[in-house]
Coordinates of C-alpha atoms in Angstrom, one line a residue:
X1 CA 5.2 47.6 232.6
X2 CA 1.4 47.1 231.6
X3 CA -0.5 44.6 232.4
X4 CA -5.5 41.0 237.5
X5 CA -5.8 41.9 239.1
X6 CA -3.9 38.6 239.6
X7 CA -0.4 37.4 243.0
X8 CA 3.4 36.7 243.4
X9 CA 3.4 36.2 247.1
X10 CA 0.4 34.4 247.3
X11 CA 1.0 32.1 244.0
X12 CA 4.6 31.3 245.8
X13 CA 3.0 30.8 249.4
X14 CA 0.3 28.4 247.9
X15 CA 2.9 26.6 245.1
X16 CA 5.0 25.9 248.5
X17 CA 1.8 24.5 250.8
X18 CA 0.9 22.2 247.3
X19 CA 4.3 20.8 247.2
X20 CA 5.0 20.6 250.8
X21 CA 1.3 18.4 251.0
X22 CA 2.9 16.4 248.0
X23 CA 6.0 15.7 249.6
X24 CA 4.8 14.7 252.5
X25 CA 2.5 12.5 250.6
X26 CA 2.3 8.6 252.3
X27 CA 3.9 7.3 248.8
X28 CA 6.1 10.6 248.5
X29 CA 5.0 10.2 244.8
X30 CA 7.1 12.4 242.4
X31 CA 4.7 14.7 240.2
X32 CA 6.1 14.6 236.5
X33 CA 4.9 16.6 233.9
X34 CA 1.9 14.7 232.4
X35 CA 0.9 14.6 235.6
X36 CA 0.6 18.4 235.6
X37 CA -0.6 18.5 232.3
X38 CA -3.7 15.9 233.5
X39 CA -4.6 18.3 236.2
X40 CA -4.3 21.3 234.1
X41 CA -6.9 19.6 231.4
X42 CA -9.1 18.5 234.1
X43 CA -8.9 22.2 235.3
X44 CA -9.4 23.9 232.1
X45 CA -11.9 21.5 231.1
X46 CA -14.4 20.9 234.1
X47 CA -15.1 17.6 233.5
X48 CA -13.7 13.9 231.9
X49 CA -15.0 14.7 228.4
X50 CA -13.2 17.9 228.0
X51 CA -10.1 17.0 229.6
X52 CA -10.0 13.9 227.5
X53 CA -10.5 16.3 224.2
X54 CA -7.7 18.9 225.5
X55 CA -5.2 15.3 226.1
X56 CA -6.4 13.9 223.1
X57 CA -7.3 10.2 225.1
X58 CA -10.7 9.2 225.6
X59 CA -12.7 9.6 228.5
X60 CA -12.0 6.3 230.7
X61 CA -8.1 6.7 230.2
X62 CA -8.3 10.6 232.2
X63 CA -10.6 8.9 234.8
X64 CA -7.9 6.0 235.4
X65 CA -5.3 8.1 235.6
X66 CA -7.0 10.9 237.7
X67 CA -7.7 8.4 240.0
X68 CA -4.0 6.4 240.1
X69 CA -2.6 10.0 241.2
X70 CA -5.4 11.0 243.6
X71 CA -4.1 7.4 245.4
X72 CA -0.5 7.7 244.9
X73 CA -0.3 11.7 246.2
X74 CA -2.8 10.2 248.7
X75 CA -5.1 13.3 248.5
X76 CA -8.0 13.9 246.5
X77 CA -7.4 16.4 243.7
X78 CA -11.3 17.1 242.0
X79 CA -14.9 16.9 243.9
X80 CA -17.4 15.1 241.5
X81 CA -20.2 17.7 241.4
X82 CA -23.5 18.1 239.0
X83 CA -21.4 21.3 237.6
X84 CA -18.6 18.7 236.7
X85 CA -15.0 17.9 238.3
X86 CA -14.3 20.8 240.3
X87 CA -10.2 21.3 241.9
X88 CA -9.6 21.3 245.0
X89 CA -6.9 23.6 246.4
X90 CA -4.3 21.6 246.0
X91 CA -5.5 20.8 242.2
X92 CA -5.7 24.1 241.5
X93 CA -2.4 25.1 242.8
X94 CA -1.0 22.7 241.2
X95 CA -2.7 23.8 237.7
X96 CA -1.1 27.2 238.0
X97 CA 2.3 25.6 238.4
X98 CA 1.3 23.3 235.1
X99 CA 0.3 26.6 233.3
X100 CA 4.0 28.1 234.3
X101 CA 5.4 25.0 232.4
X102 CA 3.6 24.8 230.0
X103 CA 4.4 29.1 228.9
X104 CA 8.5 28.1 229.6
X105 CA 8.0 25.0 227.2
X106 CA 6.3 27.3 224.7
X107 CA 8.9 29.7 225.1
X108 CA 12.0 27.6 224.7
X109 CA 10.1 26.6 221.5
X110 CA 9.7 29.7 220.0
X111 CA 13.5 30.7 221.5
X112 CA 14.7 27.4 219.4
X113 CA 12.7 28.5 216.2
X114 CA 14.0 32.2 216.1
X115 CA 17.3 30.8 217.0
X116 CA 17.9 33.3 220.1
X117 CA 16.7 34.6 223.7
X118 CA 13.4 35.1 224.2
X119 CA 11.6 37.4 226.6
X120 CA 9.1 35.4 228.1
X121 CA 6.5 35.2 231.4
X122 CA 3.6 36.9 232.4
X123 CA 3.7 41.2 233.1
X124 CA 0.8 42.5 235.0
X125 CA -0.4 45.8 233.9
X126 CA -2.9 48.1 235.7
X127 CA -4.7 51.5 234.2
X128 CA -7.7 53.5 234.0
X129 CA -10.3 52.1 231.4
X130 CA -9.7 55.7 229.6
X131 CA -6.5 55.1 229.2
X132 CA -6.5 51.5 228.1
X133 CA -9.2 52.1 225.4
X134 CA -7.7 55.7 224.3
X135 CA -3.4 55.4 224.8
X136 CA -2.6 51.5 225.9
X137 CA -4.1 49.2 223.0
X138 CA -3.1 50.8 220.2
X139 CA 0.3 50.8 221.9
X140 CA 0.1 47.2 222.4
X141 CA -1.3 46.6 218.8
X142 CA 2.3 48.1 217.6
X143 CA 5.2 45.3 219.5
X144 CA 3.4 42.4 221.0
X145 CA 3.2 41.0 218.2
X146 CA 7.2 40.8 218.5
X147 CA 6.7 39.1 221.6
X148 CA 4.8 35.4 221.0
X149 CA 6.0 34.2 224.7
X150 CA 4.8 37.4 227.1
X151 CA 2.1 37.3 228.6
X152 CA 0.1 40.5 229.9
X153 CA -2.9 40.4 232.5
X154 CA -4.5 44.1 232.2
X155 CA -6.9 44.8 235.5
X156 CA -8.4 48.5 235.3
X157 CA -8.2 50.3 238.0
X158 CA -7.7 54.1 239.7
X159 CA -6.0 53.1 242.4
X160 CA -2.3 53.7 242.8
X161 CA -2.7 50.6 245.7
X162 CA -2.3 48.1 242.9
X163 CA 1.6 48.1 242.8
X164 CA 1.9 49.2 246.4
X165 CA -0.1 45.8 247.0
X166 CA 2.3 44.0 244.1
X167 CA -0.7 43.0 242.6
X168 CA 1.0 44.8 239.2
X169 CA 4.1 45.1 238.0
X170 CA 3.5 48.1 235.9
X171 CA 1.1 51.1 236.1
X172 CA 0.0 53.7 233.6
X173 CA -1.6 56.6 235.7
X174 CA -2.5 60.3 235.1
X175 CA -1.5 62.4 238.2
X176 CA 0.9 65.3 238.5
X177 CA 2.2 63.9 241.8
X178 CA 3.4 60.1 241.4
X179 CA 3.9 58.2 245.0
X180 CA 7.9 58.5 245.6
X181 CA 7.9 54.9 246.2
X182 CA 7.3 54.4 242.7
X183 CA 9.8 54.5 239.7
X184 CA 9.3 55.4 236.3
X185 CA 8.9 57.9 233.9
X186 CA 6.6 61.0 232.7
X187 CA 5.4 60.3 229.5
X188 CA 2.9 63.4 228.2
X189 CA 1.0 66.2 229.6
X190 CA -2.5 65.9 229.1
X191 CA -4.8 68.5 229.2
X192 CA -9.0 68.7 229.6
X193 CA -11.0 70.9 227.2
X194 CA -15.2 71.0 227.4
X195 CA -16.5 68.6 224.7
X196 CA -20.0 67.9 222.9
X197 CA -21.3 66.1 219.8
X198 CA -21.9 67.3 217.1
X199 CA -25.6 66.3 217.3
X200 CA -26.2 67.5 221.2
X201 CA -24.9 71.3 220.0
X202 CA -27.9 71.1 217.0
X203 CA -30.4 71.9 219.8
X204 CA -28.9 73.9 222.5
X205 CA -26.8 77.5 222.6
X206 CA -23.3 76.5 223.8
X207 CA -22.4 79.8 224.7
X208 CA -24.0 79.5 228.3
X209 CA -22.0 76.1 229.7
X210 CA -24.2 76.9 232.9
X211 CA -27.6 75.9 230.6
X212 CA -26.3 72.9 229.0
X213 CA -27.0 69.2 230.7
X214 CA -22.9 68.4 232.2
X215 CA -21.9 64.6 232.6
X216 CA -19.3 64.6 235.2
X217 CA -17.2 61.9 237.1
X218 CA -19.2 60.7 240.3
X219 CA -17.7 60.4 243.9
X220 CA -15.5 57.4 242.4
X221 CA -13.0 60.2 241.4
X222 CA -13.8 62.9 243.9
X223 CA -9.8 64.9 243.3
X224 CA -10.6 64.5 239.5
X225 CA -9.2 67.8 237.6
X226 CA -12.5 68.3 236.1
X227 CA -14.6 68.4 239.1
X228 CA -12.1 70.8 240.6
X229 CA -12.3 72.9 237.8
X230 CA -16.3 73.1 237.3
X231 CA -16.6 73.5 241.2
X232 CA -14.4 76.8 240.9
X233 CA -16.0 77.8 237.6
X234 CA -19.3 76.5 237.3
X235 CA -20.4 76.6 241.0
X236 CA -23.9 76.4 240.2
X237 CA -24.3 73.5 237.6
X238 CA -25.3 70.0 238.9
X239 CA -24.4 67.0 236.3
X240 CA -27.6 65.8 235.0
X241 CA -25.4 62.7 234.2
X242 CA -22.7 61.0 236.8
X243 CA -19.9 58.7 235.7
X244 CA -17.7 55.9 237.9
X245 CA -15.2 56.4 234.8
X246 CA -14.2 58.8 232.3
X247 CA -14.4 56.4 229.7
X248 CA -18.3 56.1 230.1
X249 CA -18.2 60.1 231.0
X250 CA -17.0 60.2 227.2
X251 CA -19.5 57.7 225.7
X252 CA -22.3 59.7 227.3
X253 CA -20.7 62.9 225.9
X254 CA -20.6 60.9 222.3
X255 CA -24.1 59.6 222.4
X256 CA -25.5 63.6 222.4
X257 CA -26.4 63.5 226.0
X258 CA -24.4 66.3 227.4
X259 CA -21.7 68.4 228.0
X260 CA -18.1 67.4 229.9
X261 CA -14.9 68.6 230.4
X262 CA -12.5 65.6 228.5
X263 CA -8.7 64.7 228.6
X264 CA -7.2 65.6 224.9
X265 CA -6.8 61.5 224.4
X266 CA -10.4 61.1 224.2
X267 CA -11.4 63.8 222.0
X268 CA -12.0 62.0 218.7
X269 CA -14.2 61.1 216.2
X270 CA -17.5 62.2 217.4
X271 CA -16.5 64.6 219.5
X272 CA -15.5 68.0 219.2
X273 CA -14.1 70.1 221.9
X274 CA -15.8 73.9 222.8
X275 CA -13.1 75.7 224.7
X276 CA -9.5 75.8 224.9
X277 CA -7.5 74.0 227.3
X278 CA -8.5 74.1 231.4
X279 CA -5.4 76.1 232.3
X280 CA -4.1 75.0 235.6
X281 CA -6.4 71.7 236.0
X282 CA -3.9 69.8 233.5
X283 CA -2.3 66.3 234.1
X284 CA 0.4 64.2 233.0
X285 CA 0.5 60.3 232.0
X286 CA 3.2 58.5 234.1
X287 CA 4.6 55.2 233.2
X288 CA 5.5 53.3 236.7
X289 CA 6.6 50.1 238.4
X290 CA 8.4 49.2 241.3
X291 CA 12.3 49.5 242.3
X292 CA 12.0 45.5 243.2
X293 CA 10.6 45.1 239.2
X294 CA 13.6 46.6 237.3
X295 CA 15.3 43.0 237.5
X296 CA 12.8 41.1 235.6
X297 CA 13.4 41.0 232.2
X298 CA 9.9 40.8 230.9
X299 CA 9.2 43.8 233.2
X300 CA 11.7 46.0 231.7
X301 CA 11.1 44.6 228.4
X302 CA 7.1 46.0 227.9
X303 CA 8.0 49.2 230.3
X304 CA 10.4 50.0 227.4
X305 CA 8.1 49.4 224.6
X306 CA 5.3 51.4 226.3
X307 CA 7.6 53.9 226.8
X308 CA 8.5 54.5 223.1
X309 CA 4.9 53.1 221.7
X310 CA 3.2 55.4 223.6
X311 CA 1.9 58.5 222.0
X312 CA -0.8 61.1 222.8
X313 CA -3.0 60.9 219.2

């Protein structure tokens, strides 16, 4: 499953120093849920106004009761600033904890409405920005909508580091080699072809790739199939256009700029492809998580939908 950058280990280590602080609290006050919820409005809102609109109270009740659990936990939870209330870290630890509660209350809701289980939490998904804007949302577009009580953070990344760090749950990468550590499944080949607009090939004879302008991935992606394969082929062309992402590499190639070798995903409207596919500089679109993953529920849950929603166009 897909899926900011954004935490298990930390969230737990900083959800146990906030509740270990609260314990040992002089009163050893016990939080409740509108506590949590006052916080979590106070968070959310930034200042007394807000929070008062997001409780529906008025003002004077949020700072009374702010400050009757600021004295009971015995610690101060929000620094008065010009910028408004601002948590400290105990407030804000304790907010994340609220907004935890406040997704299992809203999925018990939804689990009593539809009369069964429901596949709840929060999945974090990492991909390239190519590959979110080209193959994920339209995938997502399909189920979600089945699932009111998942929630997915999506980061965008290149970097295989974001599962090996657990900061994701799910990954959708193209490599041919997938780290073994890793678990999952290969989805599609893809395949790079060399693209232009329409409007770029009006003015310029695209028989001789060595005389057109290229727009090529920069050092970001310096084992990128494409500058592999114009390296070995076209030794002599330097990009008049460099790229941290493939996604802006296509834009470029869209806006009649230049020439650039694309993966078949991106080839749409707009752009039209002038060779056949790069034969031995292909890919493949993996679908990973880790081994520790496969017994969470929501995890499974969206690595099995992505798995049969999706589909190279």
């Amino acid at each position: 499953m897909l899926i900011d950058g954004l935490h298990y280990r930390l969230a737990f280590t900083h959800s146990t120093l906030a509740f270990a602080q609260v314990i040992n609290a002089a009163t050893h006050y016990q939080l409740d849920y509108p506590d949590l919820a006052l916080i979590l409005a106070l968070v959310r809102g930034g200042s007394l106004a807000r929070a008062s609109q997001l409780l529906k109270v008025d003002v004077s009740t949020v700072f009374r009761a702010v400050r009757r659990l600021e004295a009971a936990l015995g610690q101060q939870l929000f620094e008065k600033s010009r910028a408004g209330y601002l948590p400290t870290t105990l407030a804000q630890t304790l907010a994340e904890q609220a907004e935890r509660a406040e997704q299992a209350l809203e999925a018990a809701r939804i689990g009593v409405e539809q009369g069964g289980e429901v596949v709840s939490g929060t999945v974090r998904l990492t991909c390239t920005d190519s590959v979110l804007q080209g193959l994920l949302l339209p995938a997502l577009a399909q189920f979600m909508p089945n699932y009111p009580a998942l929630t997915i953070e999506l980061s965008t990344s290149n970097d295989f580091a974001n599962l090996s760090r657990r900061d994701a749950d799910i990954a959708l990468r193209l490599t041919r080699t997938p780290p073994e550590h890793l678990v999952g499944r290969q989805l599609a080949k893809i395949s790079y072809r060399v693209c232009a607009s329409a409007r770029y090939l009006q003015n310029v004879d695209a028989s001789d790739l060595t005389a057109l302008t290229w727009i090529a991935p920069d050092d970001f992606l310096p084992d990128h199939p494409t500058i592999a394969w114009r390296r070995q082929h076209l030794p002599g062309v330097t990009p008049g256009y460099r790229c941290n992402s493939m996604l802006s590499v296509t834009e470029l190639v869209r806006a009649g700029l230049g020439v650039a070798a694309l993966p078949d995903f991106l080839i749409t409207e707009g752009v039209q492809a002038l060779s056949e596919p790069l034969h031995g500089y292909d890919t493949a679109l993996w679908l990973l998580t880790r081994p520790d993953c496969r017994a969470l529920r929501s995890v499974v849950t969206l690595f099995d939908e992505l798995g049969r929603a999706l589909r190279l166009p």
